[in-house]
Amino acid sequence: MGLFDNAVPGGNITKPLMIALGALLVGKMLSGRSAEQPDQAPAPADPTPAGTTASDGGLLGGLGGLLDKLKDAGHGNVADSWVGTGQNQSINANDLGAALGPQVIREIAQRTGMDEGELLKQLSTALPGIVDKLTPNGQVPQQHQVASAFNS
C-alpha cells in the first residue's frame, strides 16, 4: 500500500480496516469509492457531533477532526505523540471508542462488516502509525493530501 506499509504492527492493513480508516479520515471513501468521485459517498442523515458529514472529510471532519475528538476526550498527549516526531503513544481500544463516540463506531462497523469490539481493537493498533505516516513533519496535512495518501 506504499505509504502505510510500516504503519501498522505486523504490516497488515486489511480491506475492512482501510475502509474504517477511510471513514474516519477521508469521507469520500466511505462506500469504497475514491476521492475522485465526491458525489458518490452517502452522507449520514444527521450531522455528526463535530458538525460535519461524511461527504466533507470523514465522519469526524478528517484527520484534524479525529485529533480534536481525541483531545476533547482527554487524550491530547496521545494524539500529539502521533503527529509529533517522537515515539507514538498507544491508546486503549475502550478509550478510543469513548473518544469517537458510539454513533461513529456503529456507523464504521456497519460499513466494514466488522464487530465493534474488533474494529476498535484494530483501529487502536493502526491509528498511531497511520497518523504518524500522514504527519511526517509534525504538521497535519490538508484534507486533499490525506485523500491522496489513501488513493496511492
Coordinates of N, CA, C and O in Angstrom, one line a residue:
M1 N 0.8 -1.2 0.0 CA 0.0 0.0 0.0 C 0.9 1.2 0.0 O 0.4 2.3 0.1
G2 N 2.2 1.1 -0.1 CA 3.1 2.2 -0.2 C 3.3 2.9 1.1 O 4.0 2.4 2.0
L3 N 2.7 4.1 1.3 CA 2.9 5.0 2.4 C 2.6 4.3 3.8 O 3.3 4.5 4.8
F4 N 1.7 3.4 3.8 CA 1.2 2.8 5.1 C 1.9 1.4 5.3 O 1.5 0.7 6.3
D5 N 2.8 1.0 4.5 CA 3.4 -0.3 4.6 C 3.9 -0.7 6.0 O 3.7 -1.7 6.6
N6 N 4.6 0.3 6.7 CA 5.1 0.0 8.0 C 4.4 0.7 9.1 O 4.8 0.9 10.2
A7 N 3.2 1.2 8.8 CA 2.4 1.9 9.8 C 1.7 1.1 10.9 O 1.5 1.6 12.0
V8 N 1.4 -0.1 10.5 CA 0.7 -1.0 11.5 C 1.6 -2.1 11.9 O 2.3 -2.7 11.1
P9 N 1.6 -2.4 13.2 CA 2.4 -3.5 13.7 C 2.1 -4.8 13.0 O 0.9 -5.1 12.8
G10 N 3.0 -5.5 12.4 CA 2.8 -6.7 11.6 C 2.6 -6.3 10.2 O 2.6 -7.2 9.3
G11 N 2.4 -5.1 9.9 CA 2.4 -4.6 8.5 C 1.1 -5.0 7.7 O 1.0 -4.8 6.5
N12 N 0.1 -5.5 8.4 CA -1.1 -6.0 7.7 C -2.3 -5.0 7.9 O -2.8 -4.8 9.0
I13 N -2.6 -4.3 6.8 CA -3.8 -3.5 6.8 C -4.9 -4.2 5.9 O -4.7 -4.2 4.7
T14 N -5.9 -4.7 6.6 CA -6.9 -5.4 5.9 C -7.8 -4.4 5.2 O -7.9 -3.2 5.5
K15 N -8.6 -4.9 4.2 CA -9.5 -4.1 3.5 C -10.6 -3.5 4.4 O -10.8 -2.3 4.3
P16 N -11.2 -4.2 5.4 CA -12.1 -3.6 6.3 C -11.5 -2.5 7.1 O -12.1 -1.5 7.4
L17 N -10.2 -2.7 7.5 CA -9.5 -1.7 8.3 C -9.3 -0.4 7.4 O -9.4 0.7 7.9
M18 N -8.9 -0.6 6.2 CA -8.7 0.6 5.3 C -10.1 1.3 5.1 O -10.1 2.5 5.1
I19 N -11.2 0.6 5.0 CA -12.5 1.2 4.9 C -12.8 2.0 6.2 O -13.2 3.1 6.1
A20 N -12.4 1.4 7.3 CA -12.7 2.1 8.6 C -11.8 3.4 8.7 O -12.3 4.4 9.1
L21 N -10.5 3.3 8.3 CA -9.7 4.4 8.3 C -10.2 5.5 7.4 O -10.1 6.7 7.7
G22 N -10.6 5.1 6.2 CA -11.2 6.0 5.2 C -12.4 6.7 5.7 O -12.6 7.9 5.5
A23 N -13.2 5.9 6.5 CA -14.4 6.5 7.0 C -14.1 7.6 8.0 O -14.8 8.6 8.1
L24 N -13.0 7.4 8.8 CA -12.6 8.4 9.8 C -11.9 9.6 9.1 O -12.1 10.8 9.5
L25 N -11.1 9.3 8.1 CA -10.2 10.4 7.7 C -10.5 10.9 6.3 O -10.2 12.1 6.0
V26 N -11.2 10.2 5.5 CA -11.5 10.6 4.1 C -12.9 10.2 3.8 O -13.2 9.1 3.2
G27 N -13.9 11.0 4.1 CA -15.3 10.6 4.0 C -15.7 10.2 2.6 O -16.6 9.4 2.5
K28 N -15.0 10.7 1.6 CA -15.4 10.3 0.2 C -15.1 8.8 -0.1 O -15.5 8.3 -1.1
M29 N -14.3 8.2 0.8 CA -14.0 6.7 0.6 C -15.0 5.8 1.3 O -14.9 4.6 1.3
L30 N -16.0 6.4 2.0 CA -16.9 5.6 2.8 C -17.5 4.4 2.1 O -17.7 3.3 2.6
S31 N -17.9 4.6 0.8 CA -18.5 3.5 0.1 C -17.5 2.8 -0.8 O -17.9 2.0 -1.7
G32 N -16.3 2.9 -0.5 CA -15.2 2.2 -1.3 C -14.9 2.9 -2.5 O -14.1 2.4 -3.3
R33 N -15.4 4.1 -2.8 CA -15.1 4.8 -4.0 C -13.9 5.8 -3.7 O -13.7 6.2 -2.5
S34 N -13.2 6.2 -4.7 CA -12.1 7.1 -4.5 C -12.5 8.5 -4.2 O -13.7 8.8 -4.5
A35 N -11.6 9.3 -3.8 CA -11.9 10.7 -3.5 C -12.2 11.5 -4.8 O -12.6 12.6 -4.8
E36 N -11.9 10.8 -5.9 CA -12.1 11.5 -7.2 C -13.6 11.5 -7.5 O -14.1 12.1 -8.5
Q37 N -14.5 10.8 -6.8 CA -15.9 10.7 -7.0 C -16.6 11.3 -5.8 O -17.3 10.5 -5.1
P38 N -16.5 12.6 -5.5 CA -17.0 13.1 -4.3 C -18.5 13.0 -4.1 O -19.0 13.0 -3.0
D39 N -19.3 13.0 -5.2 CA -20.7 13.0 -5.1 C -21.3 11.6 -4.8 O -22.5 11.4 -4.6
Q40 N -20.4 10.6 -4.8 CA -20.9 9.2 -4.6 C -21.1 8.7 -3.2 O -21.7 7.8 -2.9
A41 N -20.4 9.4 -2.2 CA -20.5 9.0 -0.9 C -21.8 9.3 -0.2 O -22.1 10.5 -0.2
P42 N -22.4 8.4 0.4 CA -23.7 8.7 1.1 C -23.3 9.5 2.4 O -22.4 9.2 3.1
A43 N -24.1 10.5 2.7 CA -23.9 11.3 3.9 C -24.9 10.8 4.9 O -26.0 10.4 4.6
P44 N -24.5 10.8 6.2 CA -25.4 10.4 7.2 C -26.6 11.4 7.3 O -26.5 12.5 6.9
A45 N -27.8 10.9 7.8 CA -29.0 11.7 7.8 C -28.8 12.9 8.7 O -29.2 14.0 8.4
D46 N -28.1 12.7 9.8 CA -27.8 13.8 10.8 C -26.3 14.2 10.8 O -25.5 13.3 10.6
P47 N -26.0 15.4 11.0 CA -24.6 15.8 11.1 C -24.0 15.1 12.3 O -24.7 14.8 13.3
T48 N -22.7 14.8 12.2 CA -22.0 14.2 13.4 C -21.9 15.3 14.4 O -22.0 16.4 14.2
P49 N -21.5 14.9 15.6 CA -21.3 15.8 16.7 C -20.3 16.9 16.3 O -20.4 18.0 16.8
A50 N -19.4 16.7 15.5 CA -18.4 17.7 15.0 C -19.0 18.6 14.0 O -18.4 19.6 13.6
G51 N -20.3 18.4 13.6 CA -20.9 19.3 12.7 C -20.6 19.0 11.2 O -20.8 19.9 10.4
T52 N -20.0 17.9 11.0 CA -19.6 17.6 9.6 C -20.4 16.4 9.1 O -20.9 15.7 9.9
T53 N -20.4 16.2 7.8 CA -21.0 15.0 7.2 C -19.9 14.2 6.6 O -18.8 14.6 6.4
A54 N -20.3 13.0 6.2 CA -19.3 12.1 5.6 C -18.7 12.6 4.3 O -17.6 12.3 3.9
S55 N -19.5 13.5 3.6 CA -19.0 14.0 2.3 C -18.0 15.0 2.4 O -17.4 15.4 1.4
D56 N -17.7 15.6 3.6 CA -16.7 16.6 3.7 C -15.5 16.3 4.5 O -14.9 17.2 5.2
G57 N -15.1 15.1 4.5 CA -13.8 14.8 5.2 C -13.9 13.7 6.3 O -13.2 13.8 7.3
G58 N -14.7 12.8 6.2 CA -14.8 11.7 7.2 C -15.9 12.0 8.2 O -16.4 13.1 8.3
L59 N -16.2 11.0 9.0 CA -17.2 11.1 10.0 C -17.0 12.1 11.0 O -17.9 12.7 11.6
L60 N -15.7 12.5 11.2 CA -15.3 13.5 12.2 C -14.7 14.7 11.6 O -14.2 15.6 12.3
G61 N -14.8 14.8 10.3 CA -14.2 16.0 9.7 C -12.7 15.8 9.3 O -12.0 16.8 9.2
G62 N -12.3 14.6 9.0 CA -11.0 14.3 8.6 C -10.0 14.1 9.7 O -10.4 14.0 10.9
L63 N -8.7 14.2 9.4 CA -7.7 13.9 10.4 C -7.7 15.0 11.5 O -7.6 14.6 12.7
G64 N -7.9 16.2 11.2 CA -8.0 17.3 12.2 C -9.1 17.1 13.1 O -9.0 17.3 14.3
G65 N -10.3 16.6 12.6 CA -11.4 16.4 13.4 C -11.2 15.2 14.4 O -11.6 15.2 15.5
L66 N -10.5 14.2 13.8 CA -10.2 13.0 14.7 C -9.3 13.4 15.8 O -9.5 13.1 17.0
L67 N -8.3 14.2 15.5 CA -7.3 14.7 16.5 C -8.0 15.5 17.6 O -7.8 15.4 18.8
D68 N -9.0 16.4 17.1 CA -9.7 17.2 18.0 C -10.6 16.4 19.0 O -10.7 16.7 20.1
K69 N -11.2 15.3 18.4 CA -12.1 14.4 19.2 C -11.2 13.8 20.3 O -11.6 13.7 21.5
L70 N -10.0 13.3 20.0 CA -9.1 12.7 21.0 C -8.7 13.7 22.0 O -8.7 13.4 23.2
K71 N -8.4 14.9 21.6 CA -8.0 16.0 22.6 C -9.2 16.3 23.5 O -9.0 16.5 24.7
D72 N -10.4 16.5 22.9 CA -11.6 16.8 23.7 C -11.9 15.7 24.7 O -12.5 16.0 25.8
A73 N -11.5 14.5 24.4 CA -11.7 13.3 25.4 C -10.6 13.1 26.4 O -10.6 12.2 27.1
G74 N -9.6 14.1 26.4 CA -8.6 14.0 27.3 C -7.4 13.2 26.9 O -6.5 12.8 27.7
H75 N -7.3 12.9 25.6 CA -6.2 12.1 25.0 C -5.3 13.0 24.1 O -4.7 12.5 23.1
G76 N -5.2 14.3 24.5 CA -4.3 15.2 23.7 C -2.9 14.8 23.6 O -2.3 14.9 22.5
N77 N -2.3 14.3 24.7 CA -0.9 13.9 24.7 C -0.7 12.8 23.8 O 0.3 12.7 23.1
V78 N -1.6 11.8 23.7 CA -1.5 10.7 22.9 C -1.6 11.1 21.4 O -0.8 10.8 20.6
A79 N -2.6 11.9 21.1 CA -2.8 12.4 19.7 C -1.6 13.2 19.3 O -1.1 13.1 18.2
D80 N -1.0 14.1 20.2 CA 0.1 14.9 19.8 C 1.4 14.0 19.6 O 2.2 14.3 18.7
S81 N 1.5 12.9 20.3 CA 2.6 12.0 20.1 C 2.5 11.3 18.7 O 3.6 11.1 18.1
W82 N 1.3 11.1 18.1 CA 1.2 10.5 16.8 C 1.6 11.6 15.7 O 2.2 11.2 14.7
V83 N 1.3 12.8 16.0 CA 1.6 13.9 15.0 C 3.0 14.3 15.1 O 3.7 14.5 14.1
G84 N 3.6 14.3 16.3 CA 4.9 14.8 16.5 C 5.9 13.8 16.0 O 5.6 12.7 15.5
T85 N 7.2 14.1 16.2 CA 8.3 13.3 15.6 C 8.9 12.3 16.5 O 9.7 11.5 16.2
G86 N 8.4 12.3 17.8 CA 8.9 11.3 18.8 C 8.1 10.0 18.7 O 7.4 9.7 17.8
Q87 N 8.3 9.2 19.8 CA 7.6 7.9 19.9 C 6.1 8.0 20.0 O 5.6 8.9 20.7
N88 N 5.4 7.2 19.3 CA 3.9 7.2 19.3 C 3.4 6.5 20.6 O 3.8 5.4 20.8
Q89 N 2.5 7.2 21.3 CA 1.9 6.5 22.5 C 0.7 5.7 22.0 O 0.1 6.0 21.0
S90 N 0.4 4.6 22.7 CA -0.7 3.8 22.3 C -2.0 4.3 23.0 O -1.9 5.2 23.9
I91 N -3.1 3.9 22.4 CA -4.4 4.2 23.0 C -5.2 2.9 23.2 O -5.2 2.1 22.4
N92 N -5.8 2.8 24.3 CA -6.7 1.7 24.7 C -7.9 1.7 23.8 O -8.4 2.8 23.5
A93 N -8.3 0.5 23.3 CA -9.5 0.4 22.4 C -10.7 1.1 23.0 O -11.5 1.8 22.4
N94 N -10.9 0.9 24.3 CA -12.1 1.4 25.0 C -12.0 3.0 25.0 O -13.0 3.7 24.9
D95 N -10.8 3.5 25.3 CA -10.6 5.0 25.3 C -10.9 5.5 23.9 O -11.5 6.6 23.8
L96 N -10.4 4.8 22.9 CA -10.6 5.3 21.5 C -12.1 5.3 21.2 O -12.7 6.3 20.7
G97 N -12.8 4.2 21.6 CA -14.3 4.2 21.4 C -15.0 5.3 22.1 O -15.9 5.9 21.5
A98 N -14.6 5.6 23.3 CA -15.3 6.7 24.1 C -15.0 8.0 23.4 O -15.9 8.9 23.3
A99 N -13.8 8.2 22.9 CA -13.5 9.5 22.2 C -14.2 9.6 20.9 O -14.7 10.7 20.6
L100 N -14.4 8.6 20.2 CA -15.0 8.7 18.9 C -16.5 8.7 19.0 O -17.2 9.4 18.2
G101 N -17.0 8.0 20.0 CA -18.5 8.0 20.3 C -19.2 6.8 19.7 O -18.7 6.3 18.6
P102 N -20.2 6.3 20.3 CA -20.9 5.1 19.9 C -21.5 5.3 18.5 O -21.5 4.3 17.7
Q103 N -22.0 6.4 18.1 CA -22.6 6.6 16.8 C -21.6 6.4 15.7 O -21.9 5.7 14.7
V104 N -20.4 7.0 15.9 CA -19.3 6.9 14.8 C -18.9 5.4 14.7 O -18.7 4.9 13.6
I105 N -18.7 4.8 15.9 CA -18.2 3.4 15.9 C -19.3 2.5 15.2 O -18.9 1.6 14.4
R106 N -20.5 2.7 15.6 CA -21.6 1.9 15.0 C -21.6 2.1 13.4 O -21.7 1.1 12.7
E107 N -21.5 3.3 13.0 CA -21.5 3.6 11.5 C -20.4 2.9 10.8 O -20.5 2.3 9.8
I108 N -19.2 3.0 11.4 CA -18.0 2.4 10.8 C -18.1 0.9 10.8 O -17.8 0.2 9.8
A109 N -18.6 0.3 11.9 CA -18.8 -1.2 12.0 C -19.7 -1.7 10.9 O -19.5 -2.7 10.3
Q110 N -20.8 -0.9 10.7 CA -21.8 -1.3 9.7 C -21.2 -1.3 8.3 O -21.4 -2.2 7.5
R111 N -20.4 -0.2 8.0 CA -19.8 -0.1 6.7 C -18.7 -1.2 6.4 O -18.5 -1.6 5.3
T112 N -18.0 -1.6 7.5 CA -16.9 -2.6 7.3 C -17.4 -4.0 7.5 O -16.7 -4.9 7.1
G113 N -18.6 -4.2 8.1 CA -19.0 -5.5 8.4 C -18.3 -6.1 9.6 O -18.4 -7.3 9.9
M114 N -17.5 -5.3 10.4 CA -16.7 -5.8 11.5 C -17.5 -5.6 12.8 O -18.4 -4.8 12.9
D115 N -17.2 -6.5 13.8 CA -17.8 -6.3 15.1 C -17.2 -5.1 15.7 O -16.0 -4.8 15.5
E116 N -17.9 -4.3 16.5 CA -17.5 -3.1 17.1 C -16.2 -3.2 17.9 O -15.3 -2.4 17.9
G117 N -16.2 -4.3 18.7 CA -15.0 -4.5 19.6 C -13.8 -4.8 18.8 O -12.7 -4.3 19.1
E118 N -13.9 -5.6 17.7 CA -12.7 -5.9 16.9 C -12.3 -4.7 16.1 O -11.1 -4.4 15.9
L119 N -13.3 -3.9 15.6 CA -13.0 -2.7 14.9 C -12.2 -1.7 15.8 O -11.1 -1.2 15.4
L120 N -12.6 -1.5 17.1 CA -11.8 -0.7 18.0 C -10.5 -1.2 18.3 O -9.5 -0.4 18.4
K121 N -10.4 -2.5 18.4 CA -9.0 -3.1 18.7 C -8.1 -2.8 17.5 O -6.9 -2.4 17.7
Q122 N -8.6 -3.1 16.3 CA -7.7 -2.8 15.1 C -7.4 -1.3 14.9 O -6.3 -1.0 14.6
L123 N -8.4 -0.5 15.1 CA -8.2 1.0 15.0 C -7.2 1.5 16.0 O -6.3 2.3 15.7
S124 N -7.3 1.0 17.2 CA -6.4 1.5 18.3 C -5.0 1.0 18.0 O -4.0 1.7 18.4
T125 N -4.8 -0.1 17.3 CA -3.5 -0.6 16.9 C -3.0 0.2 15.7 O -1.8 0.6 15.6
A126 N -3.8 0.5 14.8 CA -3.4 1.1 13.5 C -3.3 2.6 13.5 O -2.4 3.2 12.9
L127 N -4.2 3.3 14.2 CA -4.2 4.8 14.2 C -2.9 5.4 14.5 O -2.5 6.4 13.8
P128 N -2.2 5.0 15.6 CA -0.9 5.7 15.9 C 0.1 5.7 14.7 O 0.6 6.8 14.4
G129 N 0.2 4.6 14.0 CA 1.2 4.6 12.9 C 0.6 5.3 11.7 O 1.4 5.9 10.9
I130 N -0.7 5.2 11.4 CA -1.3 5.8 10.3 C -1.2 7.3 10.4 O -0.7 8.0 9.5
V131 N -1.6 7.9 11.6 CA -1.5 9.3 11.8 C 0.0 9.8 11.7 O 0.3 10.8 11.1
D132 N 0.9 9.0 12.3 CA 2.3 9.3 12.2 C 2.8 9.4 10.7 O 3.5 10.3 10.4
K133 N 2.4 8.4 9.9 CA 2.8 8.4 8.5 C 2.2 9.6 7.7 O 2.8 10.2 6.8
L134 N 1.0 10.0 8.1 CA 0.3 11.2 7.5 C 0.8 12.5 7.9 O 0.6 13.5 7.3
T135 N 1.6 12.5 9.0 CA 2.1 13.8 9.5 C 3.7 13.7 9.7 O 4.2 13.9 10.8
P136 N 4.4 13.4 8.6 CA 5.8 13.2 8.7 C 6.6 14.3 9.3 O 7.7 14.1 9.9
N137 N 6.2 15.5 9.1 CA 6.9 16.7 9.6 C 6.3 17.3 10.9 O 6.5 18.5 11.2
G138 N 5.4 16.6 11.5 CA 4.7 17.1 12.7 C 3.6 18.1 12.4 O 3.1 18.8 13.2
Q139 N 3.2 18.1 11.1 CA 2.1 19.0 10.7 C 0.9 18.2 10.2 O 1.1 17.2 9.4
V140 N -0.3 18.6 10.5 CA -1.5 18.0 10.0 C -1.7 18.4 8.5 O -1.8 19.6 8.3
P141 N -1.7 17.5 7.6 CA -1.9 17.8 6.2 C -3.3 18.3 5.8 O -4.2 18.1 6.6
Q142 N -3.4 19.0 4.7 CA -4.7 19.4 4.2 C -5.5 18.1 3.8 O -5.0 17.1 3.5
Q143 N -6.9 18.3 3.8 CA -7.7 17.1 3.6 C -7.4 16.5 2.2 O -7.4 15.2 2.1
H144 N -7.1 17.2 1.2 CA -6.9 16.6 -0.1 C -5.6 15.8 -0.1 O -5.4 14.8 -0.8
Q145 N -4.6 16.2 0.8 CA -3.4 15.4 0.9 C -3.6 14.1 1.6 O -3.0 13.1 1.2
V146 N -4.5 14.1 2.6 CA -4.9 12.8 3.2 C -5.6 11.9 2.2 O -5.3 10.7 2.1
A147 N -6.5 12.5 1.4 CA -7.2 11.7 0.4 C -6.2 11.1 -0.6 O -6.3 9.9 -1.0
S148 N -5.2 11.9 -1.0 CA -4.2 11.4 -2.0 C -3.4 10.2 -1.4 O -3.1 9.3 -2.1
A149 N -3.1 10.3 -0.1 CA -2.4 9.2 0.5 C -3.2 7.9 0.5 O -2.6 6.8 0.3
F150 N -4.5 8.0 0.7 CA -5.3 6.8 0.6 C -5.5 6.3 -0.8 O -5.8 5.1 -1.0
N151 N -5.4 7.1 -1.8 CA -5.6 6.7 -3.1 C -4.3 6.2 -3.8 O -4.4 5.7 -4.9
S152 N -3.2 6.4 -3.2 CA -1.9 6.0 -3.8 C -1.6 4.5 -3.6 O -2.2 3.9 -2.8

